[in-house]
XYZ file of C-alpha atoms in Angstrom:
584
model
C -65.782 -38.384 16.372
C -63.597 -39.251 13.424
C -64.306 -36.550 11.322
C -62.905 -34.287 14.782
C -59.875 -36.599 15.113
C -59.364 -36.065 11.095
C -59.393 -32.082 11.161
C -57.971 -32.288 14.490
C -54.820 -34.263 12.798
C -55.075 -32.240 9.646
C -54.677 -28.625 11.560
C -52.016 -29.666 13.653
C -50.012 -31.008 10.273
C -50.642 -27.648 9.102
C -49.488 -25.818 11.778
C -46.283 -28.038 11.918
C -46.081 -27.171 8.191
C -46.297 -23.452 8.522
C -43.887 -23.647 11.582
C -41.082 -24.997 9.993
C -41.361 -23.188 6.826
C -40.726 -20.220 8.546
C -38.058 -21.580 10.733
C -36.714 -23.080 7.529
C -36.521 -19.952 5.763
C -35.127 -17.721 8.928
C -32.477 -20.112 9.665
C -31.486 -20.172 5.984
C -31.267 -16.396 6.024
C -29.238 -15.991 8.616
C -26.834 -18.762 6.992
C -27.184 -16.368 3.796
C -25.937 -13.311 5.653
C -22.912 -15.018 7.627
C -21.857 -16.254 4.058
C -22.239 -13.100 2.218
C -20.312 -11.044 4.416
C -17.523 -13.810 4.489
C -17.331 -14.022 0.553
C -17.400 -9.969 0.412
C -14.403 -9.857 2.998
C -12.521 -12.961 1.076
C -13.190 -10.798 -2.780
C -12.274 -7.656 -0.742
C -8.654 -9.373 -0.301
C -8.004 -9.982 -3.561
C -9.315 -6.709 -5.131
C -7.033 -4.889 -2.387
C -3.834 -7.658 -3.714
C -4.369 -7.164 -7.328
C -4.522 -3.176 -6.426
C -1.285 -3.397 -3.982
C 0.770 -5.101 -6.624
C -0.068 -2.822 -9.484
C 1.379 0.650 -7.286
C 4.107 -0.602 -6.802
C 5.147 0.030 -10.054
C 5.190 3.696 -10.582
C 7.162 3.743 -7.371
C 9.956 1.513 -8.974
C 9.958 3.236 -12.527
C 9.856 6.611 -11.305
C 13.210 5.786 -9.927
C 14.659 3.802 -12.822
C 17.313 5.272 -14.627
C 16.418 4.322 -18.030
C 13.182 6.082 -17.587
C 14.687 8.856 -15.988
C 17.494 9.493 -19.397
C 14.896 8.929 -21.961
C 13.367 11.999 -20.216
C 16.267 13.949 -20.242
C 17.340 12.717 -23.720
C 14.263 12.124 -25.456
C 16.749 9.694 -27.453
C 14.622 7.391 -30.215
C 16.735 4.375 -29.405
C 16.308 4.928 -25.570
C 12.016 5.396 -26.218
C 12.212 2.268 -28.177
C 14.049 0.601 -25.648
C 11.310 0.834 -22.601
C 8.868 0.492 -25.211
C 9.985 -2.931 -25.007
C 10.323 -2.682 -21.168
C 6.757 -1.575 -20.663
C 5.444 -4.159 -22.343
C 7.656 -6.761 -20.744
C 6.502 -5.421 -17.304
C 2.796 -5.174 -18.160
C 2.831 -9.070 -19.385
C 3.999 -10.179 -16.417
C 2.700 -8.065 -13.938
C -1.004 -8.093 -15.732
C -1.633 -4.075 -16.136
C -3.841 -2.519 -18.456
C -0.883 -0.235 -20.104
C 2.302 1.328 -18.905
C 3.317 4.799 -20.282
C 5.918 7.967 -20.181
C 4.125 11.688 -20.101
C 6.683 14.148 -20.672
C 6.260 17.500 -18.127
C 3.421 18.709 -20.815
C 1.686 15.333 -20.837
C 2.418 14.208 -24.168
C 2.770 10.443 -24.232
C 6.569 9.549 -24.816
C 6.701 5.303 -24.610
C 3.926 2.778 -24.334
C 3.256 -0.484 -23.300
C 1.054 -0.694 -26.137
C 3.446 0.856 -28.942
C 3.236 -0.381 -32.807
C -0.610 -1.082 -31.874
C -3.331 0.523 -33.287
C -4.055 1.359 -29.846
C -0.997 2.959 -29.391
C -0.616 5.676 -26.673
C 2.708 6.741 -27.665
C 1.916 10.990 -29.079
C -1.165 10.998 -27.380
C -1.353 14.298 -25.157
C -3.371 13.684 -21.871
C -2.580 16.847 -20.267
C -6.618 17.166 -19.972
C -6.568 13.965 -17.894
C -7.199 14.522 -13.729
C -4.577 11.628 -13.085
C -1.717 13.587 -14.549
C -2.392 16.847 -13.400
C -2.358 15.465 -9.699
C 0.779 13.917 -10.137
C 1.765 17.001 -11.952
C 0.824 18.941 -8.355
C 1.020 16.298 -5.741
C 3.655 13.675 -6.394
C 1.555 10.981 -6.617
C -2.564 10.340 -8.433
C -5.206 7.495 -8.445
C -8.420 8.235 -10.598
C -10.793 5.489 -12.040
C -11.948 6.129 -15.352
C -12.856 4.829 -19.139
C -9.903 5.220 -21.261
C -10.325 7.377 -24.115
C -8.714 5.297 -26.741
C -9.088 1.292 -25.172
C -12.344 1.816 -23.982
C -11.848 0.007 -21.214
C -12.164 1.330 -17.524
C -9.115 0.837 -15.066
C -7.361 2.741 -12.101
C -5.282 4.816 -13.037
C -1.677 4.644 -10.941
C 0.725 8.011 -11.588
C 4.001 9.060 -10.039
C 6.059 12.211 -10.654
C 9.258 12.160 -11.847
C 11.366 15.064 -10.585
C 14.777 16.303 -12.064
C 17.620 18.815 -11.329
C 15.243 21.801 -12.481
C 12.130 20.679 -11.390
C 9.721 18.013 -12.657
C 10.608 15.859 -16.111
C 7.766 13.527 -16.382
C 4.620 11.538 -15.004
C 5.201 7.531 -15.343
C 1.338 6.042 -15.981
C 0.264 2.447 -14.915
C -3.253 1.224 -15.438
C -4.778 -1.386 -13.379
C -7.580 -3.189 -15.209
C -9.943 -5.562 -13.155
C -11.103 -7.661 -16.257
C -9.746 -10.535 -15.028
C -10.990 -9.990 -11.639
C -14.666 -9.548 -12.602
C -14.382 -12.883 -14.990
C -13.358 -14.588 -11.735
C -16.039 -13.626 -9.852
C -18.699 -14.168 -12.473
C -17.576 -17.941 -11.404
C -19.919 -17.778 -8.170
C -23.659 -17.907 -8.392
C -23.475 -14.273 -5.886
C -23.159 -10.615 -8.075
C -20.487 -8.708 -6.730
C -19.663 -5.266 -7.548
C -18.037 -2.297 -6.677
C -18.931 1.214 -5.776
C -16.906 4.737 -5.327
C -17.939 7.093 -2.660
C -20.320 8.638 -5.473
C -22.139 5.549 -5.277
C -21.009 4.677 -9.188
C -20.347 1.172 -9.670
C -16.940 1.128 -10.983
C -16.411 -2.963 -10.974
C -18.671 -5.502 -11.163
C -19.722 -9.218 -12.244
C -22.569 -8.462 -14.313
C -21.438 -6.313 -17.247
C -24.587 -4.507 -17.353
C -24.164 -3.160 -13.914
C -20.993 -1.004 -14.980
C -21.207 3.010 -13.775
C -24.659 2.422 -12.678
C -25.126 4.110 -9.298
C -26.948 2.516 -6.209
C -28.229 6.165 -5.592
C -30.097 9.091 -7.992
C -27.100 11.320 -9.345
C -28.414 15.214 -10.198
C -28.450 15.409 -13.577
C -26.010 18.885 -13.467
C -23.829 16.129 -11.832
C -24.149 13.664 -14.690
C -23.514 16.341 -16.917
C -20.069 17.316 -15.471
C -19.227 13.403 -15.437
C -20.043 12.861 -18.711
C -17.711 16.201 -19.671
C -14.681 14.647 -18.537
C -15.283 11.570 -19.958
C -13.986 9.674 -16.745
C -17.077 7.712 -17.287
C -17.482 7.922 -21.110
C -21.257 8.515 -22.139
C -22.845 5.925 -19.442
C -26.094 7.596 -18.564
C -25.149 7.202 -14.677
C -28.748 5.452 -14.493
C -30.265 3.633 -11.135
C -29.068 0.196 -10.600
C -32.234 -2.296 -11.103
C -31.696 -3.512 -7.466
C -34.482 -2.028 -5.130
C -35.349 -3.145 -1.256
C -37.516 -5.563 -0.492
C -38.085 -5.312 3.492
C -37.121 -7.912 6.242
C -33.392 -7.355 5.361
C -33.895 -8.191 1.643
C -32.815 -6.751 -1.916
C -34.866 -7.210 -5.104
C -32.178 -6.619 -8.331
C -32.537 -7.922 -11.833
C -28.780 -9.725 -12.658
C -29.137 -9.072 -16.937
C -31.796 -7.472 -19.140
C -34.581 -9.161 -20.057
C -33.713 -11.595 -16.704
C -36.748 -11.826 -13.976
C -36.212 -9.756 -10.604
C -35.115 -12.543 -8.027
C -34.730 -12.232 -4.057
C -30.892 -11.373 -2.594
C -29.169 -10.781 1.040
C -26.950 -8.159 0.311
C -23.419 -7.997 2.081
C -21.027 -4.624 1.959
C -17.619 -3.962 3.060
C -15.127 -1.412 2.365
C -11.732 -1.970 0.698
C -9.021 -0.795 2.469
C -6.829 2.221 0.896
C -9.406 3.382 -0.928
C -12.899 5.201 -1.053
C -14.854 2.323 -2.718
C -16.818 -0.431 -1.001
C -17.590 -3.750 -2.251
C -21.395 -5.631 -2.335
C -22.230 -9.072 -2.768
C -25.572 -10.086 -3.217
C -26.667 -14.008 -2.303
C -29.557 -15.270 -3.908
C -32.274 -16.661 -1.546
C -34.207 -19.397 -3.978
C -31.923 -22.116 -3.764
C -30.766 -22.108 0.144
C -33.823 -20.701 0.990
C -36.192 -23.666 -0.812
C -33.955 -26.467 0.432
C -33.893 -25.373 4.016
C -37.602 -24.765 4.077
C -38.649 -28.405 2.427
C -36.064 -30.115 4.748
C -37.812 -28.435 7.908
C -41.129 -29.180 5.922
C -40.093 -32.297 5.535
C -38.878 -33.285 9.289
C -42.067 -31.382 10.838
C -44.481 -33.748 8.442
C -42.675 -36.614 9.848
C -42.752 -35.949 13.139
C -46.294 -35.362 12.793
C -46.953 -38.031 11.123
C -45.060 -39.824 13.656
C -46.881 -39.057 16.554
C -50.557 -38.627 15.007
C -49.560 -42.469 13.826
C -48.970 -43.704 17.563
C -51.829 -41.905 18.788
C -53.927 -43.448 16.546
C -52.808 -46.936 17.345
C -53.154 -46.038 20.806
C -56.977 -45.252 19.911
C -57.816 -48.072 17.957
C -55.319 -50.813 17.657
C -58.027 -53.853 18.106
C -60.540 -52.565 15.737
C -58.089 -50.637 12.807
C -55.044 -53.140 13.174
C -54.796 -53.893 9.794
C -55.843 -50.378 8.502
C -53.122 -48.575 10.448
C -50.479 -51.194 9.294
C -50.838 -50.331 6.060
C -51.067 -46.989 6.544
C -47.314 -46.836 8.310
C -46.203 -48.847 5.400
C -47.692 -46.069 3.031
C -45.806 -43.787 5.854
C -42.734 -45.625 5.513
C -42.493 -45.779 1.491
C -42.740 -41.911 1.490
C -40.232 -41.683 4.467
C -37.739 -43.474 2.071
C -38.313 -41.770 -0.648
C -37.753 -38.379 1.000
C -34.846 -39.779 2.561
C -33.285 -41.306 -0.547
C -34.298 -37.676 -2.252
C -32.713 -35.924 0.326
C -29.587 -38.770 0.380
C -28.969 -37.434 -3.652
C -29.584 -33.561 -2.850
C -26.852 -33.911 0.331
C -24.397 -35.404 -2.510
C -25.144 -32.533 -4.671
C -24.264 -30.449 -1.616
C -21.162 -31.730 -0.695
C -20.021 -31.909 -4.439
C -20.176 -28.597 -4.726
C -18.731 -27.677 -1.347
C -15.968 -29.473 -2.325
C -15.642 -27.115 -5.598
C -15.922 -24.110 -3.378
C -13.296 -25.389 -0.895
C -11.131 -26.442 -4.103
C -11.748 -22.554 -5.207
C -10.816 -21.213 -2.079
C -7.446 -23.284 -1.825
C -6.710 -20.972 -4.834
C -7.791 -18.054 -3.384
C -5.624 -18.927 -0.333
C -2.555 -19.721 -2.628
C -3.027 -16.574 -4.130
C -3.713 -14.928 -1.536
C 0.388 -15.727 0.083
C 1.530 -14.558 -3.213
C -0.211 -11.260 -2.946
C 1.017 -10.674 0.727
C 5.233 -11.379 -0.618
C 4.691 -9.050 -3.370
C 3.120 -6.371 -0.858
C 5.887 -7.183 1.144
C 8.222 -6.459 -1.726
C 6.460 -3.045 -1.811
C 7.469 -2.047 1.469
C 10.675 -3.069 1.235
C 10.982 -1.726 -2.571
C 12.680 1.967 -1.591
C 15.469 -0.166 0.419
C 16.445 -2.326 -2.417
C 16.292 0.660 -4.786
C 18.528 2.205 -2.636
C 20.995 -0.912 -1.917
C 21.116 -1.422 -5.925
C 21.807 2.770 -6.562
C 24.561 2.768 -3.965
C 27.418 -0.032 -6.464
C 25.334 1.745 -9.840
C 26.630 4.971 -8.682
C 30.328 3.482 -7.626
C 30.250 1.188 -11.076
C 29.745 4.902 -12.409
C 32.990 6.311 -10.896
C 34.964 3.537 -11.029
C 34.366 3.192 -14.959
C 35.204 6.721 -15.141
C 38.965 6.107 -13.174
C 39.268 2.704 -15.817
C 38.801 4.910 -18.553
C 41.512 7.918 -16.895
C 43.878 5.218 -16.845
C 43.710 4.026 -20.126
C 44.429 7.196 -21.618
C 47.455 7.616 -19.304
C 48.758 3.969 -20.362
C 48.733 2.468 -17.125
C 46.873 -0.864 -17.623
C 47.473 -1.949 -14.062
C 45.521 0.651 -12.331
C 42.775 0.287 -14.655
C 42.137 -3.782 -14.540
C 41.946 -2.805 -10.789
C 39.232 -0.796 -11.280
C 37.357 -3.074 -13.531
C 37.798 -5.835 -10.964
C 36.032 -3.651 -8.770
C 33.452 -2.783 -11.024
C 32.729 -6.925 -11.560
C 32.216 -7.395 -7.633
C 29.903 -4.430 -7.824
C 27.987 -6.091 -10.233
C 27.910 -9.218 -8.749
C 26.309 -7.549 -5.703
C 23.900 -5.907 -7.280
C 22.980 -9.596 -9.305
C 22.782 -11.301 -5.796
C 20.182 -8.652 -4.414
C 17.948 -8.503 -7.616
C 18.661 -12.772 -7.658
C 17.427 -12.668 -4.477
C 13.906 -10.470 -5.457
C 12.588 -12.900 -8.272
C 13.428 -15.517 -6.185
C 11.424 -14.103 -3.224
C 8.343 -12.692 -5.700
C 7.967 -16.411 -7.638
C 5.060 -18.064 -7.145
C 6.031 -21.404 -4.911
C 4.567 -25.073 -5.313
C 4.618 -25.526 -1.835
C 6.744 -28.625 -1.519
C 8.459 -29.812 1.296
C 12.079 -30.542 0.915
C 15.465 -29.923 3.195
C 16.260 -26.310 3.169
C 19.549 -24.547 4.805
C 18.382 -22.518 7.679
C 21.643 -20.284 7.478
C 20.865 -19.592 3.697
C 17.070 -18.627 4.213
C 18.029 -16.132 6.838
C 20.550 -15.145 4.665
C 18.085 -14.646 1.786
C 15.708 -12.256 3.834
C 18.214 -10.431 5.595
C 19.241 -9.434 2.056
C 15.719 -7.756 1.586
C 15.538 -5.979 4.588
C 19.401 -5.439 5.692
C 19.433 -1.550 4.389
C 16.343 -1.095 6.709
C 18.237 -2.365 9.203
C 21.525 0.006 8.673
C 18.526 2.996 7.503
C 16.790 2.923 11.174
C 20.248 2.195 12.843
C 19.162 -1.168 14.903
C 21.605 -3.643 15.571
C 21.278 -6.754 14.721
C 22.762 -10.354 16.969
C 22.582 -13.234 14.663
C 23.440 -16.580 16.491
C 22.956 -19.201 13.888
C 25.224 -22.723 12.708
C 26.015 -22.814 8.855
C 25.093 -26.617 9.073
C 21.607 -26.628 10.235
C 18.817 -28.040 7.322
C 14.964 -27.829 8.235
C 11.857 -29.071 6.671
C 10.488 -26.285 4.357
C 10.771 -24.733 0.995
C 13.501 -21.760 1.023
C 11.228 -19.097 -0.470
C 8.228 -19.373 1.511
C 10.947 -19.931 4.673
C 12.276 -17.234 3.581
C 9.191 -14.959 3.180
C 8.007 -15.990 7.304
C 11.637 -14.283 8.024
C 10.990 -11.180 6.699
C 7.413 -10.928 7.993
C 9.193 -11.202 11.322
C 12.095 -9.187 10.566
C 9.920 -6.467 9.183
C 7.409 -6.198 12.231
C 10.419 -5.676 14.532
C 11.422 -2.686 12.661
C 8.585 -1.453 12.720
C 8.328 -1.976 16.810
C 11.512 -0.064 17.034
C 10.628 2.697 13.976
C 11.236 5.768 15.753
C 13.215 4.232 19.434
C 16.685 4.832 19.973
C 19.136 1.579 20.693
C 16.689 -0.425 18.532
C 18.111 -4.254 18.914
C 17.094 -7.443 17.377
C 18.353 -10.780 18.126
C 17.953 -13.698 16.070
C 19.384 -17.306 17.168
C 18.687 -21.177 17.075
C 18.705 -23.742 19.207
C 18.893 -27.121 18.031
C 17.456 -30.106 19.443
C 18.008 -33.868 18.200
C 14.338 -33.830 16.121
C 14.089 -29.669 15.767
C 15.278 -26.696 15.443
C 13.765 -23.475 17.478
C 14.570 -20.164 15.986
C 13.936 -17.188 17.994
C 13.268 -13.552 16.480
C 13.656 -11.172 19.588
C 13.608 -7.349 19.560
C 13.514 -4.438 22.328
C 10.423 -2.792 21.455
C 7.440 -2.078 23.057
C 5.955 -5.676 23.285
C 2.665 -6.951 21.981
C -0.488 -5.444 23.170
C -2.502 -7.686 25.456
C -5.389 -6.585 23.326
C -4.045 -8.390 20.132
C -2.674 -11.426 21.820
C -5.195 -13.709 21.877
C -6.214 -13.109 18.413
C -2.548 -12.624 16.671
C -2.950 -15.208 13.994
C -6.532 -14.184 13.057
C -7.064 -13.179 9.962
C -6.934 -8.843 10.098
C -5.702 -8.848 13.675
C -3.011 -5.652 13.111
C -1.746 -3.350 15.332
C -0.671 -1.265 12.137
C -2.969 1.657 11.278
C -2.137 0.607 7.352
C -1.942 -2.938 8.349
C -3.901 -5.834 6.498
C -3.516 -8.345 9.311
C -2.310 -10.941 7.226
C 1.343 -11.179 7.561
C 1.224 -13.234 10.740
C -1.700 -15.578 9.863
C -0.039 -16.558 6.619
C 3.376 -17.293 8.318
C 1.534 -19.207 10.930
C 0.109 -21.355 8.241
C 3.530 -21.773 6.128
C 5.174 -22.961 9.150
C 2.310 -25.413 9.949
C 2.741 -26.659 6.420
C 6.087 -27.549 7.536
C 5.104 -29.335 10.586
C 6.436 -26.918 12.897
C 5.004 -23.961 15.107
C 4.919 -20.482 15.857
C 4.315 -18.615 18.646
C 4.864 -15.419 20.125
C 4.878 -13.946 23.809
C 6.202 -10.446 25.635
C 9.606 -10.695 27.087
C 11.210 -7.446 27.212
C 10.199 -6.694 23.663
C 8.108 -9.257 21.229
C 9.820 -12.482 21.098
C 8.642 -14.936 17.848
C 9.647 -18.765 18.631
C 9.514 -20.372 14.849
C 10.010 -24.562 15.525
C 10.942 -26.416 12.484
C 11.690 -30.268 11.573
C 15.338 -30.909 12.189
C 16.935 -33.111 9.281
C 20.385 -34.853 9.445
């Protein structure tokens, strides 16, 4: 009879054992996959930022006017001038290298000129980048540069002139930086094109490998244009391993190990991104926790059945047995105790790293925002060069016909010119530096001010009309440039509601209370799609097809910050209700 009770007790452990390991392990798996895909959509953010900030660039120097004469000129003093520029611009903006082709693709200025590296009378007519420009306008192509060695996307714009095309203005977009950052998290990520070459990734080794067998006639043509350099174009060492699993070895020499891969696709381009979560660590931990609860339980109840049995004749046995029971309990739970602190230490890293990643997230989305709005500033700064120009001209007319008077007029004029165009680029760095975040009053009149100055030509470009309804002495809670960056979110999503519409209208007032101040964005549009409503400030909730679905979320949050509210509802058009902490 004991001997039964004994395997009967011992079988039923096991089976609790076996049990919970496997409910262990599947419940830690599906944690695995939910976090995977969340970490590939958060890195697929800020590959798509560091990519959006770096094309705006050729945009903005293809219609510089320094650029433009040292074309025309091919003066030494001008070359050596955006030289200097090009560097400047690739310090602060973080690109690779920034250089001049002329219309045969010989390299006229460099970022990287005086170096040994230098660029500057190299001829890269062979390269695909400029002869797309060269045909299209515009090029993107990803390749190994020929004299750095070092990969990078390459950004090109066309530079067109009275008698056809002058130039191609180069930027390279390096991801160096961005694959240091992510060799920070215990998950490889990389990158792949739609050839299935990885073109970024965490582990070094992994560089223009492909996920997929390339023909060797295809390697051969690869390898022929250099784009990739001599990389054999080999297999990746990452293989499947069935039940939704991925066997890949991270580094040579390293042991294969057990991953839940995630994928997603980046936005405005061809490439998708992977991340790959280990298994061993989550994996072990949730299957000795169930282990660990299941022997308990067990234990548990195979304990009060056996007192049931025999509590007058094994008393003192099956005391000491629940003490033996009770020593291991508490040193499982005391193990546990110290493996839950190691948990929340590190989610507390992770939640410290994503603050960042949030932070730098809101930067990314005001300088994409500058991008759009880049082309109306251009043209609001070209309209007083071009009058500076003429006026200058007129100064110098009267000074040759002795008549002082007219001439100080003009250069009076010329001064408020320039004044305008120091407020609008004043207004620009202000707008694209990177805020602390702090609270403090802020004039409500001057923030509006600030982003109507970003997006006013817009406004006169598409024709809408604009009712402003707002006190000069009203301060809020905030911080003017992030204030100011909610503003032009709104502003900008009304014209695009009333892109293309006749009569286009947008109101913006305030209504002050005696604790707040509610500031109303209105415009005649379409409305808000009842589809998008509900989930407006989610994150990628857009009813743009180019949209990121970020704008909104990250105003929501600024305003928050703030301790105010916004909201938005249909009322003959989208209306945006922004409430903000009143301050005497």
């Amino acid at each position: 009879m004991g001997w039964t009770l004994a395997l009967l007790a011992a079988a039923t452990l096991i089976a609790l054992d076996r049990g919970a390991d496997y409910a262990g392990e599947r419940w830690a798996r599906s944690n695995l996959v939910a976090a995977a895909q969340a970490a590939a959509d958060l890195r697929i953010s800020a590959l798509r930022s560091e990519i959006e900030k770096q094309r705006i660039l050729p945009v903005v120097l293809a219609q510089d006017p320094d650029v433009r004469l040292a074309l025309e000129s091919r003066d030494a003093g001008r070359l050596a001038a955006l030289d200097a520029k090009f560097w400047t611009l690739a310090e602060a903006t973080r690109a690779g290298a920034i250089y001049l082709l002329d219309a045969k693709g010989l390299t006229l200025a460099a970022s990287n000129a005086g170096t040994p590296t230098s660029f500057v009378g190299s001829d890269y007519a062979f390269r695909p980048y400029y002869s797309r420009a060269m045909a299209d306008g515009a090029a993107e192509h990803f390749a190994l540069g020929t004299v750095s060695g070092k990969a990078g996307l390459y950004l090109t714009r066309r530079i067109d002139g009275a008698r056809g095309p002058l130039g191609v203005i180069v930027v390279k977009a390096e991801f160096e930086a961005l694959e240091t950052e992510w060799r920070r998290f215990a998950e490889p990520t990389f990158v792949t094109d739609d050839r299935s070459i990885v073109l970024i990734a965490s582990e070094p080794d992994w560089r223009f490998r492909a996920t997929a067998p390339i023909p060797e006639e295809r390697r051969a043509e690869l390898r022929a244009s250099l784009q990739f350099g001599a990389a054999p174009l080999d297999l990746l060492p990452i293989s499947p391993a069935g039940d939704g699993l991925v066997r890949a070895t991270a580094s040579e020499g390293a042991s294969a190990r057990s991953f839940v891969e995630a994928a997603a696709p980046a936005p405005t381009t061809s490439w998708t991104l992977h991340v790959l979560a280990p298994t061993a660590p989550s994996v072990a931990l949730a299957r000795t926790a169930a282990r660990a609860s299941a022997l308990l339980a067990g234990v548990l109840a195979l304990g009060a059945i056996g007192i049931a049995l025999s509590r007058r004749r094994r008393l003192a046995d099956e005391r000491a047995a629940q003490g033996a029971a009770r020593r291991e309990l508490e040193e499982r739970v005391e193990a546990r105790t110290l493996e839950l602190r190691a948990e929340i230490d590190e989610r507390r890293r992770a939640e410290a790293a994503l603050q960042d990643l949030q932070d730098e997230l809101v930067q990314a989305s005001k300088l994409a925002v500058l991008g759009q709005i880049a082309a109306s500033v251009a043209h609001e700064i070209n309209q007083p060069v071009a009058a500076i120009r003429t006026f200058a001209d007129n100064a110098r007319t009267f000074l040759d016909r002795a008549q002082p008077g007219a001439a100080a007029d003009n250069l009076a004029t010329i001064a408020a010119l320039t004044e305008r165009i120091g407020a609008i680029t004043g207004e620009l760095r202000a707008f694209a530096r990177k805020t602390k975040g702090a609270t403090e009053p802020v004039s409500l009149r001057a923030a509006v001010d600030g982003a109507l100055l970003l997006v006013g030509h817009r406004l006169r470009e598409q024709n809408v009309t604009l009712d402003l309804d707002l006190a000069d002495d009203v301060t809020v809670a905030g911080e003017r440039v992030r204030l100011e960056q909610v503003f032009v979110n709104l502003l900008q999503n009304a014209l695009d509601a009333l892109a293309h519409r006749p009569g286009g209208r947008i109101a913006l007032s305030a209504a002050v209370t005696e604790d707040s101040v509610v500031v109303t964005v209105a415009d005649n549009g379409p409305g808000l799609p009842d589809a998008v409503m509900g989930a407006l400030f989610m994150p990628f909730t857009t009813t743009k097809p180019a949209g990121l679905g970020l704008g909104l979320v990250i105003s929501h949050d600024i305003v928050a910050e703030f301790g105010g509210r916004l909201a938005a509802e249909n009322r003959g058009g989208a209306v945006f209700t922004v409430t903000l902490p009143r301050l005497a």
